[in-house]
Short mmCIF file of C-alpha atoms in Angstrom, two decimals:
data_model
loop_
_atom_site.label_atom_id
_atom_site.label_comp_id
_atom_site.label_asym_id
_atom_site.label_seq_id
_atom_site.Cartn_x
_atom_site.Cartn_y
_atom_site.Cartn_z
CA MET A 3 6.65 5.15 -2.51
CA VAL A 4 9.29 3.72 -4.75
CA SER A 5 12.67 3.06 -3.23
CA SER A 6 15.83 4.47 -4.66
CA ALA A 7 16.86 1.12 -6.10
CA ASP A 8 14.39 1.51 -8.91
CA SER A 9 16.49 2.02 -11.96
CA PRO A 10 16.72 -1.45 -13.42
CA GLU A 11 19.97 -2.99 -14.42
CA THR A 12 20.00 -2.71 -18.16
CA SER A 13 21.74 -5.19 -20.36
CA PRO A 14 24.06 -2.86 -22.17
CA ALA A 15 25.93 -5.15 -24.52
CA THR A 16 23.39 -6.25 -27.06
CA VAL A 17 20.88 -3.87 -28.49
CA VAL A 18 19.52 -5.67 -31.50
CA GLU A 19 16.68 -4.11 -33.42
CA THR A 20 13.62 -5.86 -32.10
CA LYS A 21 9.96 -5.21 -32.55
CA TRP A 22 9.66 -3.96 -29.00
CA PRO A 23 11.08 -0.46 -28.70
CA THR A 24 7.60 0.93 -28.25
CA SER A 25 6.15 -1.77 -26.05
CA ALA A 26 5.82 0.74 -23.22
CA LEU A 27 3.35 2.61 -25.38
CA PRO A 28 0.16 0.77 -24.38
CA ALA A 29 0.85 1.31 -20.67
CA ALA A 30 1.87 4.94 -21.21
CA LEU A 31 -1.24 5.61 -23.29
CA PHE A 32 -3.45 3.82 -20.81
CA LEU A 33 -2.16 5.89 -17.91
CA SER A 34 -2.30 9.12 -19.90
CA VAL A 35 -5.98 8.60 -20.63
CA PHE A 36 -7.14 7.00 -17.40
CA PHE A 37 -4.79 8.58 -14.87
CA LEU A 38 -3.23 11.86 -16.07
CA LEU A 39 -6.33 13.15 -17.82
CA PRO A 40 -8.66 12.54 -14.85
CA LEU A 41 -6.07 14.08 -12.54
CA ALA A 42 -5.84 17.17 -14.73
CA PHE A 43 -9.63 17.42 -14.64
CA VAL A 44 -9.54 17.28 -10.83
CA LEU A 45 -7.10 20.19 -10.91
CA LEU A 46 -9.53 22.13 -13.11
CA LEU A 47 -12.46 21.25 -10.85
CA SER A 48 -10.57 22.40 -7.78
CA LEU A 49 -10.44 25.88 -9.31
CA SER A 50 -14.14 25.95 -10.21
CA PRO A 51 -16.94 27.72 -8.33
CA ASN A 52 -19.57 25.71 -6.45
CA VAL A 53 -22.35 26.01 -3.86
CA LEU A 54 -19.93 26.93 -1.09
CA VAL A 55 -17.71 29.28 -3.06
CA HIS A 56 -19.45 31.52 -5.60
CA SER A 57 -17.22 33.19 -8.10
CA HIS A 58 -17.07 33.88 -11.78
CA GLY A 59 -14.70 31.68 -13.70
CA LEU A 60 -11.71 29.85 -12.36
CA GLY A 61 -9.87 30.93 -9.26
CA PHE A 62 -8.30 29.93 -6.00
CA GLY A 63 -11.49 30.60 -4.05
CA ASN A 64 -11.93 26.98 -2.93
CA PHE A 65 -8.45 26.89 -1.45
CA GLU A 66 -8.94 30.24 0.24
CA TYR A 67 -12.17 28.90 1.69
CA LEU A 68 -10.54 25.68 2.98
CA LEU A 69 -7.56 27.50 4.46
CA SER A 70 -9.59 30.28 6.09
CA LYS A 71 -12.07 28.08 7.99
CA PRO A 72 -10.55 26.90 11.28
CA TYR A 73 -12.29 23.54 10.87
CA TYR A 74 -10.70 22.73 7.51
CA LEU A 75 -7.37 24.21 8.54
CA SER A 76 -7.35 21.83 11.51
CA VAL A 77 -8.03 18.95 9.11
CA LEU A 78 -4.91 19.89 7.14
CA VAL A 79 -2.79 20.31 10.27
CA ARG A 80 -4.07 17.02 11.69
CA THR A 81 -3.26 15.17 8.46
CA VAL A 82 0.34 16.39 8.54
CA ARG A 83 0.70 15.83 12.29
CA ILE A 84 -0.63 12.26 12.14
CA ALA A 85 1.63 11.41 9.20
CA ALA A 86 4.67 12.95 10.90
CA VAL A 87 4.08 11.23 14.25
CA THR A 88 3.45 7.94 12.45
CA THR A 89 6.75 8.34 10.60
CA VAL A 90 8.75 9.09 13.76
CA VAL A 91 7.19 6.28 15.81
CA GLY A 92 7.58 3.92 12.84
CA LEU A 93 11.30 4.72 12.60
CA LEU A 94 11.80 4.33 16.36
CA ILE A 95 10.31 0.83 16.23
CA GLY A 96 11.38 -0.07 12.71
CA TYR A 97 15.06 0.72 12.99
CA PRO A 98 15.79 -1.65 15.90
CA ALA A 99 13.66 -4.26 14.15
CA ALA A 100 15.65 -3.93 10.94
CA TYR A 101 18.88 -3.97 12.93
CA SER A 102 17.74 -7.15 14.67
CA LEU A 103 17.16 -8.74 11.26
CA LYS A 104 20.68 -7.73 10.27
CA LEU A 105 22.08 -9.27 13.48
CA LEU A 106 20.35 -12.57 12.83
CA GLY A 107 21.86 -12.83 9.40
CA GLU A 108 20.56 -13.24 5.89
CA ARG A 109 19.32 -16.83 6.20
CA VAL A 110 17.11 -16.29 9.23
CA SER A 111 15.88 -12.86 8.23
CA SER A 112 14.75 -13.80 4.72
CA GLY A 113 12.38 -16.26 6.40
CA LEU A 114 11.16 -13.71 8.94
CA ILE A 115 10.50 -11.09 6.27
CA ILE A 116 7.80 -13.31 4.74
CA GLY A 117 5.56 -12.61 7.71
CA PHE A 118 5.96 -8.86 7.45
CA THR A 119 4.41 -8.74 4.00
CA PHE A 120 1.26 -10.53 5.09
CA PRO A 121 -0.74 -7.52 6.44
CA ILE A 122 -0.04 -5.70 3.16
CA LEU A 123 -1.78 -8.50 1.30
CA ALA A 124 -4.62 -8.88 3.80
CA GLY A 125 -5.43 -5.23 3.21
CA PRO A 126 -6.17 -2.36 5.57
CA LEU A 127 -9.87 -3.18 5.99
CA VAL A 128 -9.24 -6.54 7.67
CA VAL A 129 -6.47 -5.13 9.84
CA VAL A 130 -8.51 -2.11 10.90
CA LEU A 131 -11.39 -4.40 11.81
CA GLY A 132 -8.97 -6.18 14.15
CA TRP A 133 -7.89 -2.89 15.71
CA MET A 134 -11.51 -1.83 16.16
CA ILE A 135 -12.16 -5.00 18.15
CA LEU A 136 -8.89 -4.69 20.10
CA LEU A 137 -9.21 -1.00 20.95
CA ALA A 138 -12.95 -0.92 21.59
CA ASP A 139 -14.31 0.31 24.93
CA GLY A 140 -14.43 -2.76 27.13
CA GLY A 141 -12.42 -4.66 24.51
CA PRO A 142 -9.47 -6.97 25.23
CA LEU A 143 -7.07 -4.06 25.68
CA LEU A 144 -9.02 -1.22 27.31
CA GLY A 145 -11.25 -3.52 29.39
CA PRO A 146 -8.53 -4.87 31.71
CA LEU A 147 -6.66 -1.54 31.73
CA HIS A 148 -9.77 0.23 32.97
CA LYS A 149 -10.62 -2.49 35.45
CA TRP A 150 -7.24 -2.16 37.12
CA ASN A 151 -7.26 1.64 36.74
CA LEU A 152 -4.10 1.63 34.68
CA ILE A 153 -5.23 4.13 32.09
CA ARG A 154 -7.11 7.40 32.19
CA LEU A 155 -8.14 7.56 28.57
CA PRO A 156 -11.87 6.84 28.49
CA HIS A 157 -11.81 5.75 24.84
CA LEU A 158 -9.23 4.91 22.23
CA ILE A 159 -11.47 4.58 19.17
CA GLY A 160 -12.08 8.06 17.83
CA THR A 161 -8.79 9.47 19.10
CA GLU A 162 -5.70 10.51 17.22
CA THR A 163 -3.76 7.93 19.25
CA ALA A 164 -5.83 5.13 17.74
CA VAL A 165 -5.23 6.47 14.23
CA VAL A 166 -1.48 6.63 14.87
CA ILE A 167 -1.44 3.07 16.27
CA GLY A 168 -3.26 1.83 13.17
CA LEU A 169 -1.02 3.75 10.78
CA VAL A 170 2.22 2.70 12.50
CA HIS A 171 1.00 -0.87 12.15
CA PHE A 172 0.13 -0.27 8.49
CA THR A 173 3.46 1.36 7.56
CA LEU A 174 5.84 -0.65 9.78
CA PRO A 175 6.46 -3.49 7.27
CA PHE A 176 7.50 -0.95 4.61
CA VAL A 177 9.73 0.89 7.10
CA ILE A 178 11.46 -2.28 8.31
CA LEU A 179 12.03 -3.63 4.79
CA SER A 180 13.34 -0.31 3.55
CA ILE A 181 15.84 0.15 6.41
CA TYR A 182 16.84 -3.50 6.32
CA SER A 183 17.61 -3.34 2.60
CA SER A 184 20.25 -0.70 3.27
CA LEU A 185 21.57 -2.34 6.47
CA ARG A 186 21.94 -5.59 4.56
CA GLN A 187 24.39 -3.97 2.17
CA ILE A 188 26.88 -3.13 4.95
CA PRO A 189 29.56 -5.81 4.62
CA ASP A 190 30.29 -7.79 7.77
CA ASP A 191 34.00 -7.29 7.05
CA LEU A 192 33.55 -3.56 7.50
CA ILE A 193 31.96 -4.06 10.92
CA GLU A 194 34.75 -6.49 11.84
CA ALA A 195 37.35 -3.98 10.69
CA ALA A 196 35.83 -1.22 12.82
CA ARG A 197 35.77 -3.55 15.80
CA SER A 198 39.37 -4.67 15.38
CA LEU A 199 40.39 -1.03 15.18
CA GLY A 200 38.88 -0.57 18.62
CA ALA A 201 35.38 0.76 17.99
CA GLY A 202 32.99 -0.07 20.82
CA THR A 203 29.35 -0.93 20.20
CA GLY A 204 28.27 2.70 20.62
CA ASN A 205 30.91 4.07 18.29
CA LEU A 206 30.22 1.34 15.78
CA LEU A 207 26.51 2.17 15.73
CA VAL A 208 26.85 5.94 15.59
CA ARG A 209 29.83 6.30 13.29
CA VAL A 210 29.66 3.30 11.01
CA ILE A 211 26.24 1.69 10.85
CA TRP A 212 23.97 4.73 11.22
CA PRO A 213 25.60 6.80 8.42
CA LEU A 214 25.59 3.82 6.07
CA SER A 215 21.94 3.05 6.77
CA LEU A 216 20.83 6.67 6.27
CA PRO A 217 19.58 6.18 2.69
CA GLY A 218 17.29 3.43 3.97
CA VAL A 219 16.08 5.61 6.81
CA ILE A 220 15.31 8.45 4.41
CA SER A 221 13.37 6.30 1.98
CA ALA A 222 11.57 4.65 4.93
CA SER A 223 10.53 8.09 6.16
CA LEU A 224 9.24 9.12 2.75
CA ILE A 225 7.30 5.87 2.34
CA ALA A 226 5.82 6.05 5.84
CA PHE A 227 4.85 9.69 5.51
CA SER A 228 3.16 9.36 2.14
CA LEU A 229 1.40 6.11 3.09
CA ALA A 230 0.12 7.68 6.31
CA ALA A 231 -1.02 10.89 4.60
CA SER A 232 -2.76 8.90 1.83
CA ALA A 233 -4.45 6.37 4.12
CA TYR A 234 -8.21 6.35 4.05
CA VAL A 235 -9.48 3.27 5.85
CA THR A 236 -7.47 3.69 9.06
CA PRO A 237 -8.40 7.32 9.87
CA TYR A 238 -11.98 6.71 8.78
CA TYR A 239 -12.64 3.92 11.26
CA LEU A 240 -10.13 4.46 14.06
CA GLY A 241 -10.48 8.26 14.00
CA GLY A 242 -14.12 8.63 13.07
CA PRO A 243 -15.91 11.95 12.61
CA GLY A 244 -13.77 13.64 15.28
CA GLN A 245 -10.48 13.01 13.47
CA ILE A 246 -11.19 13.94 9.86
CA THR A 247 -8.08 13.98 7.67
CA LEU A 248 -7.76 15.27 4.10
CA THR A 249 -8.47 11.83 2.64
CA THR A 250 -11.61 11.27 4.68
CA LEU A 251 -12.61 14.89 3.94
CA VAL A 252 -12.57 14.02 0.23
CA GLY A 253 -14.85 11.07 1.03
CA GLU A 254 -17.07 13.34 3.10
CA PHE A 255 -17.48 15.86 0.27
CA ILE A 256 -18.48 13.10 -2.16
CA LEU A 257 -20.49 10.68 -0.02
CA GLY A 258 -21.96 13.38 2.23
CA THR A 259 -22.73 16.60 0.37
CA TYR A 260 -21.65 15.65 -3.16
CA ASN A 261 -19.59 18.74 -3.74
CA SER A 262 -17.16 17.66 -6.48
CA GLN A 263 -15.33 20.97 -6.58
CA MET A 264 -14.55 20.99 -2.86
CA ALA A 265 -13.59 17.30 -2.98
CA ALA A 266 -11.23 18.17 -5.82
CA ALA A 267 -9.82 21.13 -3.89
CA ALA A 268 -9.21 18.93 -0.82
CA SER A 269 -7.49 16.36 -3.07
CA VAL A 270 -5.23 18.95 -4.64
CA LEU A 271 -4.45 20.40 -1.21
CA LEU A 272 -3.45 16.90 -0.06
CA LEU A 273 -1.26 16.32 -3.12
CA ILE A 274 0.45 19.70 -2.80
CA THR A 275 1.07 19.19 0.92
CA MET A 276 2.53 15.72 0.37
CA PHE A 277 4.75 16.81 -2.50
CA ALA A 278 5.95 19.96 -0.73
CA ILE A 279 6.90 18.05 2.42
CA THR A 280 8.51 15.24 0.45
CA PHE A 281 10.48 17.72 -1.63
CA ALA A 282 11.61 19.70 1.42
CA PHE A 283 12.59 16.50 3.21
CA ILE A 284 14.67 15.26 0.28
CA LYS A 285 16.36 18.68 -0.01
CA PHE A 286 17.05 18.76 3.70
CA THR A 287 18.41 15.22 3.96
CA SER A 288 20.45 15.26 0.75
CA ARG A 289 23.30 17.04 2.53
CA PHE A 290 23.69 14.17 4.99
CA VAL A 291 24.03 11.50 2.36
CA ARG A 292 27.13 11.25 0.28
CA MET B 198 23.37 -17.96 21.30
CA THR B 199 24.81 -14.64 22.30
CA ALA B 200 22.86 -12.17 24.40
CA LYS B 201 22.65 -9.85 21.41
CA ARG B 202 21.03 -12.47 19.20
CA LEU B 203 18.63 -13.37 21.98
CA LEU B 204 17.61 -9.73 22.32
CA ALA B 205 17.13 -9.52 18.57
CA TRP B 206 14.86 -12.57 18.65
CA ILE B 207 12.81 -11.18 21.52
CA PHE B 208 12.43 -7.79 19.87
CA LEU B 209 11.39 -9.31 16.55
CA GLY B 210 8.99 -11.58 18.42
CA LEU B 211 7.28 -8.51 19.88
CA ILE B 212 7.16 -6.87 16.45
CA TYR B 213 5.55 -10.00 15.05
CA LEU B 214 3.00 -10.00 17.84
CA PHE B 215 2.15 -6.39 17.02
CA ILE B 216 1.93 -7.06 13.29
CA LEU B 217 -0.14 -10.23 13.52
CA ILE B 218 -2.42 -9.51 16.48
CA PRO B 219 -5.20 -7.60 14.62
CA ALA B 220 -5.62 -10.41 12.09
CA ALA B 221 -5.37 -13.01 14.87
CA ILE B 222 -8.15 -11.43 16.92
CA VAL B 223 -10.37 -11.25 13.83
CA ILE B 224 -9.93 -14.98 13.25
CA VAL B 225 -10.52 -15.88 16.90
CA ASP B 226 -13.64 -13.73 17.05
CA SER B 227 -15.06 -15.21 13.86
CA PHE B 228 -15.63 -18.41 15.89
CA SER B 229 -17.23 -16.56 18.78
CA SER B 230 -20.78 -17.27 19.84
CA ALA B 231 -21.30 -13.60 20.69
CA THR B 232 -23.66 -11.60 18.48
CA SER B 233 -21.75 -8.33 18.53
CA PHE B 234 -18.48 -6.86 19.78
CA PRO B 235 -16.95 -6.09 22.18
CA SER B 236 -17.86 -9.09 24.21
CA PRO B 237 -15.79 -11.78 25.88
CA PHE B 238 -15.21 -15.06 24.06
CA GLU B 239 -17.56 -17.64 25.51
CA SER B 240 -17.90 -20.65 23.28
CA ALA B 241 -16.70 -21.60 19.82
CA THR B 242 -19.10 -22.02 16.93
CA LEU B 243 -19.06 -22.37 13.18
CA HIS B 244 -22.44 -20.63 13.06
CA TRP B 245 -21.11 -17.48 11.39
CA TYR B 246 -19.46 -19.32 8.55
CA ARG B 247 -22.77 -21.10 7.88
CA ALA B 248 -24.57 -17.77 8.08
CA LEU B 249 -22.14 -16.40 5.52
CA LEU B 250 -23.27 -19.01 2.98
CA ASP B 251 -26.79 -17.58 3.22
CA HIS B 252 -25.72 -13.95 3.05
CA GLU B 253 -26.48 -13.05 -0.57
CA GLU B 254 -24.93 -9.61 -0.39
CA PHE B 255 -21.54 -10.86 0.77
CA LEU B 256 -21.57 -13.77 -1.68
CA ASP B 257 -22.46 -11.53 -4.63
CA SER B 258 -19.76 -9.05 -3.70
CA ILE B 259 -17.18 -11.84 -3.46
CA ARG B 260 -18.07 -12.82 -7.03
CA VAL B 261 -17.77 -9.21 -8.22
CA SER B 262 -14.44 -8.74 -6.44
CA ALA B 263 -13.03 -11.97 -7.86
CA LEU B 264 -14.09 -11.01 -11.37
CA VAL B 265 -12.70 -7.46 -11.10
CA ALA B 266 -9.47 -8.72 -9.54
CA ALA B 267 -8.95 -11.44 -12.15
CA ILE B 268 -9.47 -9.14 -15.13
CA ALA B 269 -7.61 -6.17 -13.62
CA ALA B 270 -4.66 -8.34 -12.57
CA SER B 271 -4.42 -9.97 -16.01
CA ALA B 272 -4.56 -6.64 -17.80
CA SER B 273 -2.01 -5.09 -15.49
CA VAL B 274 0.36 -8.04 -15.97
CA VAL B 275 0.15 -7.72 -19.78
CA LEU B 276 0.59 -3.92 -19.75
CA GLY B 277 3.21 -4.18 -17.00
CA PHE B 278 5.20 -6.81 -18.87
CA LEU B 279 5.27 -4.81 -22.11
CA ALA B 280 6.28 -1.64 -20.28
CA ALA B 281 8.90 -3.40 -18.16
CA TYR B 282 10.34 -5.01 -21.27
CA ALA B 283 10.75 -1.67 -22.99
CA LEU B 284 12.23 -0.01 -19.89
CA VAL B 285 14.76 -2.75 -19.18
CA ARG B 286 15.66 -3.67 -22.73
CA ARG B 287 15.90 -0.33 -24.42
CA PRO B 288 17.78 2.40 -22.64
CA VAL B 289 16.37 5.06 -24.93
CA LYS B 290 16.12 8.79 -24.42
CA GLY B 291 13.09 9.83 -22.44
CA ARG B 292 12.99 6.56 -20.56
CA ASP B 293 13.06 8.32 -17.21
CA ALA B 294 10.04 10.41 -18.15
CA VAL B 295 8.11 7.33 -19.23
CA GLN B 296 9.14 5.51 -16.08
CA THR B 297 7.97 8.41 -13.92
CA LEU B 298 4.59 8.39 -15.66
CA LEU B 299 4.28 4.63 -15.21
CA TYR B 300 5.08 4.85 -11.49
CA GLY B 301 2.84 7.89 -11.13
CA PRO B 302 -0.18 6.16 -9.58
CA LEU B 303 1.99 5.10 -6.62
CA PHE B 304 2.40 8.73 -5.58
CA VAL B 305 -1.25 9.71 -5.65
CA PRO B 306 -3.59 8.68 -2.81
CA GLN B 307 -6.03 6.03 -3.99
CA ILE B 308 -9.03 8.03 -2.84
CA VAL B 309 -7.87 10.82 -5.19
CA ILE B 310 -7.52 8.37 -8.10
CA GLY B 311 -11.04 7.17 -7.36
CA LEU B 312 -12.36 10.73 -7.22
CA ALA B 313 -10.61 11.64 -10.49
CA THR B 314 -12.14 8.65 -12.25
CA LEU B 315 -15.60 9.45 -10.92
CA GLN B 316 -15.33 13.04 -12.13
CA ILE B 317 -14.03 12.21 -15.60
CA LEU B 318 -16.88 9.72 -15.97
CA SER B 319 -19.45 12.34 -15.13
CA LEU B 320 -17.75 14.78 -17.50
CA ALA B 321 -18.03 12.20 -20.27
CA LYS B 322 -21.64 11.55 -19.21
CA LEU B 323 -20.82 7.89 -18.60
CA ARG B 324 -22.34 5.89 -15.80
CA ILE B 325 -20.19 3.98 -13.35
CA SER B 326 -19.89 0.37 -14.41
CA LEU B 327 -17.80 -2.74 -13.96
CA VAL B 328 -15.58 -1.48 -16.79
CA SER B 329 -14.70 1.77 -15.04
CA LEU B 330 -14.06 -0.16 -11.84
CA ILE B 331 -11.66 -2.51 -13.61
CA ILE B 332 -9.89 0.40 -15.33
CA VAL B 333 -9.24 2.24 -12.07
CA HIS B 334 -7.86 -0.98 -10.54
CA VAL B 335 -5.51 -1.46 -13.50
CA VAL B 336 -4.25 2.12 -13.09
CA TYR B 337 -3.34 1.35 -9.49
CA LEU B 338 -1.97 -2.19 -10.03
CA MET B 339 0.20 -1.65 -13.07
CA PRO B 340 3.18 -0.06 -11.28
CA PHE B 341 3.36 -3.09 -8.99
CA THR B 342 3.24 -5.71 -11.74
CA MET B 343 5.68 -3.68 -13.83
CA ARG B 344 8.09 -3.51 -10.89
CA LEU B 345 7.92 -7.27 -10.30
CA VAL B 346 8.44 -8.07 -13.98
CA MET B 347 11.32 -5.58 -14.13
CA THR B 348 12.98 -7.43 -11.27
CA SER B 349 12.83 -10.72 -13.10
CA LEU B 350 13.79 -9.13 -16.45
CA SER B 351 16.85 -7.55 -14.86
CA ARG B 352 18.14 -11.08 -14.28
CA PHE B 353 17.18 -12.15 -17.80
CA ASP B 354 19.96 -12.74 -20.28
CA PHE B 355 18.84 -10.89 -23.38
CA SER B 356 21.52 -12.51 -25.52
CA LEU B 357 19.32 -15.61 -25.43
CA GLU B 358 16.78 -13.66 -27.48
CA ASP B 359 19.42 -12.53 -29.88
CA ALA B 360 20.57 -16.11 -30.27
CA ALA B 361 17.05 -17.27 -31.06
CA LEU B 362 16.53 -14.42 -33.53
CA SER B 363 19.82 -15.00 -35.31
CA LEU B 364 19.00 -18.68 -35.63
CA GLY B 365 15.94 -17.68 -37.59
CA ALA B 366 13.16 -17.71 -35.01
CA SER B 367 10.48 -15.09 -35.52
CA TYR B 368 9.85 -12.41 -32.90
CA SER B 369 6.67 -14.04 -31.72
CA ARG B 370 8.35 -17.45 -31.50
CA THR B 371 11.22 -15.95 -29.54
CA LEU B 372 8.83 -14.22 -27.19
CA TRP B 373 6.74 -17.33 -26.65
CA HIS B 374 9.52 -19.93 -26.39
CA VAL B 375 12.43 -17.98 -24.91
CA THR B 376 11.43 -14.77 -23.15
CA LEU B 377 8.12 -15.62 -21.52
CA PRO B 378 9.18 -18.99 -20.03
CA LEU B 379 12.20 -17.34 -18.45
CA VAL B 380 10.27 -14.50 -16.82
CA ARG B 381 7.29 -16.68 -15.96
CA THR B 382 7.82 -16.49 -12.21
CA GLY B 383 7.76 -12.70 -12.36
CA LEU B 384 4.51 -12.78 -14.31
CA ILE B 385 2.82 -15.26 -11.98
CA ALA B 386 4.00 -13.41 -8.89
CA GLY B 387 2.80 -10.16 -10.44
CA PHE B 388 -0.61 -11.64 -11.16
CA LEU B 389 -1.09 -13.07 -7.65
CA PHE B 390 0.12 -9.90 -5.98
CA ALA B 391 -2.10 -7.73 -8.18
CA PHE B 392 -5.08 -10.04 -7.70
CA ILE B 393 -5.00 -9.85 -3.91
CA LEU B 394 -4.28 -6.09 -3.87
CA SER B 395 -7.33 -5.54 -6.07
CA PHE B 396 -9.47 -7.99 -4.11
CA VAL B 397 -8.96 -6.17 -0.79
CA ASN B 398 -8.96 -2.60 -2.06
CA LEU B 399 -11.51 -0.15 -0.71
CA PRO B 400 -10.55 3.49 -1.50
CA LEU B 401 -10.34 3.00 -5.28
CA SER B 402 -13.76 1.38 -5.50
CA LEU B 403 -15.57 3.48 -2.90
CA PHE B 404 -17.00 6.08 -5.32
CA LEU B 405 -17.26 3.74 -8.29
CA THR B 406 -19.71 1.03 -7.33
CA ASN B 407 -23.48 0.73 -7.26
CA SER B 408 -25.64 -1.94 -5.68
CA ARG B 409 -24.94 -4.41 -8.50
CA THR B 410 -21.19 -3.81 -8.75
CA ALA B 411 -20.37 -3.47 -5.04
CA THR B 412 -17.07 -5.19 -4.29
CA LEU B 413 -16.44 -7.17 -1.11
CA PRO B 414 -14.54 -4.33 0.65
CA VAL B 415 -17.31 -1.87 -0.21
CA VAL B 416 -19.96 -4.19 1.26
CA MET B 417 -17.80 -4.79 4.34
CA PHE B 418 -17.31 -1.03 4.68
CA ALA B 419 -21.05 -0.44 4.74
CA TYR B 420 -21.61 -3.39 7.08
CA ILE B 421 -18.99 -2.29 9.64
CA GLU B 422 -20.60 1.17 9.71
CA SER B 423 -23.69 -0.27 11.33
CA ARG B 424 -22.23 -3.09 13.44
CA ILE B 425 -19.22 -5.29 14.13
CA ASP B 426 -20.16 -8.90 14.66
CA PRO B 427 -18.58 -12.31 14.10
CA LEU B 428 -20.18 -12.51 10.65
CA VAL B 429 -17.99 -9.73 9.28
CA ALA B 430 -15.08 -11.24 11.21
CA ALA B 431 -15.72 -14.51 9.35
CA VAL B 432 -15.58 -12.67 6.01
CA ALA B 433 -12.34 -10.97 7.08
CA SER B 434 -10.89 -14.31 8.24
CA MET B 435 -11.39 -15.75 4.78
CA ILE B 436 -9.49 -12.81 3.32
CA VAL B 437 -6.73 -13.46 5.87
CA VAL B 438 -6.53 -17.10 4.77
CA ALA B 439 -6.33 -16.02 1.12
CA ALA B 440 -3.61 -13.49 1.97
CA VAL B 441 -1.61 -16.10 3.87
CA ALA B 442 -1.90 -18.50 0.94
CA VAL B 443 -0.72 -15.86 -1.50
CA THR B 444 2.13 -14.84 0.82
CA VAL B 445 3.33 -18.42 1.12
CA VAL B 446 3.09 -19.06 -2.61
CA LEU B 447 4.82 -15.81 -3.49
CA GLU B 448 7.69 -16.18 -1.08
CA ARG B 449 8.21 -19.90 -0.78
CA ILE B 450 7.80 -21.10 -4.32
CA PHE B 451 9.06 -18.16 -6.29
CA ARG B 452 11.61 -16.88 -3.80
CA LEU B 453 10.85 -13.43 -5.05
CA ARG B 454 11.26 -10.44 -2.83
CA LEU B 455 8.20 -8.29 -3.06
CA LEU B 456 9.58 -4.99 -1.94
CA GLY B 457 13.24 -4.98 -2.66
#
């Protein structure tokens, strides 16, 4: 979820001996104890036997169980599908939005960007509550559509469509900001130069702007995918029991049947899936970016 | 205005509508006289805000959330500042590894962080408490505060510190009178950002609260399960107002880009 611009500019010139070379130690220790250690324990738990999977000692039985039951397999497939569709839809909406910001220029867009960050701060619970009211049967959206026979879908809440709508909404600010930050770096002179050399709008977009914005598109995709795959609140409420994803499955195992080992296995499965897809995506896209 | 710019305005207008409409409908419906949703808006009332003042469970959870958010945000600003300082100031070997560890929580779903904390607590035979809740929030918030402080440190002229030190100021004096005042905006922005992120967070807290330490999102979560009415919309509206206030403060006063 961190953009590529993360390495901080260091001040190279003056490195005076100060008392602070180890000031990262408290944070590193804190995270080792309260983040890495618990995570390692989850990994151990995911390999441990439990009420559903009886075995002696550690093994991959829990994963075999999850991947062999059609129900759990469909949870995994749904998680990936929802995250992928969210990413694609997010890019299709987010790219033109970021390009519009670029067209309007730095002064206007820096003001407009303020508004995009607001749903991030309001949090997913508030936003999902809004979607539940908007998408409800007989609500402000479906009510009129049904009355005028414009839509066949009987419900939206509880469908994958509702989850994708909620997740596109949730990830869109990140997608727009990420693409815009790489569009912003394209100098106007370069666009002028391409134009004066005879490039039409189509050529300009496809051969100049798109390739230069590709790093932003790639990081936007990674952010959108991992946010969508990690989301809990949106699939829980907009998808409900019919659209369980790996995150809500973890919740189910803890709040429902209290099976720590299966919850851990579902968590590890989610992490592995996310990392594998992220890794493959980076490998695949690296050849397009110089 | 050219046609292109006009199109850009219209498109961004639609995007804004999409982004703001869920929060807008929550605010509108918090003034509705209806008793549950969905139902058409008939007349406006402040009834639900008054009802909120009598709702002990919501009020208690707001206190818990504010306490957790204040402590967790402060701790994550202190830890984040120290870590950011080391990462920006000292390009030592192994910095990338440390940086990866410090950004680690961003790559793990919050529900998994919550689960991991719950499990390690039960391994250590510890009960869930306010302390464990605050710790898990700090784990999640620290990468954000560290990132914000790093942004303001990257614009910081470290030779000012050297000047102070060579003129005989002690390290603590230099820190207090030179470094901290110059990165103050980063620290305040980090605190506000972390505070609101903690205040609205559900997945981290979900497994780690009991009836006495339930945070506002956890109480809302349980409430929405049974019904959606203007009362919960009123609670959500107050969060929206807080989020708008924080957004305005962060962006207007400090001119700091949150996600650059």
